[in-house]
Structure formats: structure tokens, C-alpha cells
CSV table of C-alpha atoms in Angstrom, one decimal:
chain,number,residue,atom,x,y,z
A,20,UNK,CA,5.3,-11.1,-4.1
A,21,UNK,CA,6.7,-10.0,-1.0
A,22,UNK,CA,4.4,-10.2,2.3
A,23,UNK,CA,3.9,-6.5,2.2
A,24,UNK,CA,2.5,-6.8,-1.4
A,25,UNK,CA,0.1,-9.5,-0.2
A,26,UNK,CA,-1.3,-7.4,2.8
A,27,UNK,CA,-1.9,-4.2,0.6
A,28,UNK,CA,-4.5,-4.4,-2.1
A,29,UNK,CA,-3.8,-1.6,-4.8
A,30,UNK,CA,-6.0,-0.2,-7.5
A,31,UNK,CA,-4.7,0.3,-11.0
A,32,UNK,CA,-3.3,3.8,-10.1
A,33,UNK,CA,-1.2,2.2,-7.4
A,34,UNK,CA,-3.2,3.5,-4.5
A,35,UNK,CA,-4.3,1.5,-1.5
A,36,UNK,CA,-7.5,0.1,-2.0
A,37,UNK,CA,-9.9,1.3,0.8
A,38,UNK,CA,-12.4,-1.4,0.3
A,39,UNK,CA,-10.0,-4.3,0.8
A,40,UNK,CA,-11.2,-5.0,4.4
A,41,UNK,CA,-14.7,-5.4,3.0
A,42,UNK,CA,-13.7,-7.9,0.3
A,43,UNK,CA,-13.9,-11.2,2.2
A,44,UNK,CA,-17.2,-10.2,4.0
A,45,UNK,CA,-20.7,-11.8,3.3
A,46,UNK,CA,-22.6,-10.2,0.5
A,47,UNK,CA,-25.0,-8.7,2.9
A,48,UNK,CA,-22.2,-6.7,4.7
A,49,UNK,CA,-20.9,-5.5,1.2
A,50,UNK,CA,-24.4,-4.3,0.3
A,51,UNK,CA,-25.0,-2.5,3.8
A,52,UNK,CA,-21.3,-1.0,3.3
A,53,UNK,CA,-22.3,0.3,-0.3
A,54,UNK,CA,-25.7,1.8,1.0
A,55,UNK,CA,-23.9,3.5,3.7
A,56,UNK,CA,-21.3,5.0,1.1
A,57,UNK,CA,-24.2,6.7,-0.8
A,58,UNK,CA,-26.4,7.6,2.0
A,59,UNK,CA,-23.9,8.6,4.6
A,60,UNK,CA,-25.6,7.9,7.9
A,61,UNK,CA,-28.8,5.7,8.6
A,62,UNK,CA,-30.2,3.6,11.4
A,63,UNK,CA,-30.6,0.0,11.4
A,64,UNK,CA,-34.3,0.1,10.3
A,65,UNK,CA,-33.4,2.6,7.6
A,66,UNK,CA,-30.6,0.1,6.3
A,67,UNK,CA,-33.2,-2.6,6.1
A,68,UNK,CA,-35.6,-0.4,4.1
A,69,UNK,CA,-33.0,0.6,1.7
A,70,UNK,CA,-31.4,-2.9,1.2
A,71,UNK,CA,-34.5,-4.9,1.3
A,72,UNK,CA,-32.9,-7.1,3.5
A,73,UNK,CA,-34.3,-8.5,6.8
A,74,UNK,CA,-33.5,-6.8,10.2
A,75,UNK,CA,-31.9,-9.9,11.4
A,76,UNK,CA,-29.5,-9.8,8.4
A,77,UNK,CA,-28.9,-6.0,8.5
A,78,UNK,CA,-27.8,-6.7,12.3
A,79,UNK,CA,-25.5,-9.5,11.2
A,80,UNK,CA,-23.9,-7.3,8.5
A,81,UNK,CA,-23.5,-4.5,10.9
A,82,UNK,CA,-21.7,-6.7,13.5
A,83,UNK,CA,-19.3,-8.0,10.8
A,84,UNK,CA,-18.5,-4.5,9.4
A,85,UNK,CA,-18.0,-3.4,13.2
A,86,UNK,CA,-15.6,-6.4,13.5
A,87,UNK,CA,-13.7,-5.2,10.3
A,88,UNK,CA,-13.5,-1.8,11.8
A,89,UNK,CA,-15.1,-0.1,8.6
A,90,UNK,CA,-18.4,1.1,10.1
A,91,UNK,CA,-18.8,3.6,12.9
A,92,UNK,CA,-21.9,3.7,15.1
A,93,UNK,CA,-23.4,6.4,17.5
A,94,UNK,CA,-26.4,7.0,19.4
A,95,UNK,CA,-29.0,9.2,17.8
A,96,UNK,CA,-29.6,12.7,19.3
A,97,UNK,CA,-33.4,12.6,18.4
A,98,UNK,CA,-33.8,9.1,19.8
A,99,UNK,CA,-31.3,7.6,22.1
A,100,UNK,CA,-32.8,4.2,21.5
A,101,UNK,CA,-31.6,4.1,18.0
A,102,UNK,CA,-27.8,3.9,16.8
A,103,UNK,CA,-26.8,5.6,13.6
A,104,UNK,CA,-24.3,3.9,11.2
A,105,UNK,CA,-21.8,5.4,8.9
A,106,UNK,CA,-19.1,4.1,6.8
A,107,UNK,CA,-15.4,4.6,8.1
A,108,UNK,CA,-13.3,3.7,5.0
């Protein structure tokens, strides 16, 4: 297997796997990413509700997802104190 083959993970149909950056992350980050895939955009507190994870764990998962550059965050227009997160895969 060449270096380029090792870098790109492919599905059965040969397309590049968009979930490859998430594979080596902790389970909490994978769960948060999956919830964001289904729910589109959520705040940290909404993610904690949906995943049943503690807020601290959700915060850690979001930081790991941001490091992997697979989650996008922006300020909420209705409440500037909150950030909204969406999956960017």
C-alpha cells in the first residue's frame, strides 16, 4: 500500500470517506458529531441534552472536533453569549 493509499480512507464504492478525520477521536466526540449530523445546528447545552453527556464532556468533544476541523461554530443571533455548532464534513 502506498503512502497516498494510507492517507485516504475509502468506502466500499471507492469514494473518499468523509468520516475519516473523526475515526480516531474519543467516543464522546463521535457521538457529538453524529448528533450534529442529524440535528444540523445545536448549542452546547442542546448537545448535552441530546447526547445525555455532561456539559464538560460535550465541551471537550467539541474542542477535539474543532481541532480535527470537522465542526463549525458561530455566534447565535438570538443570544450572542451562545455558540452554535454544525458538522462540516
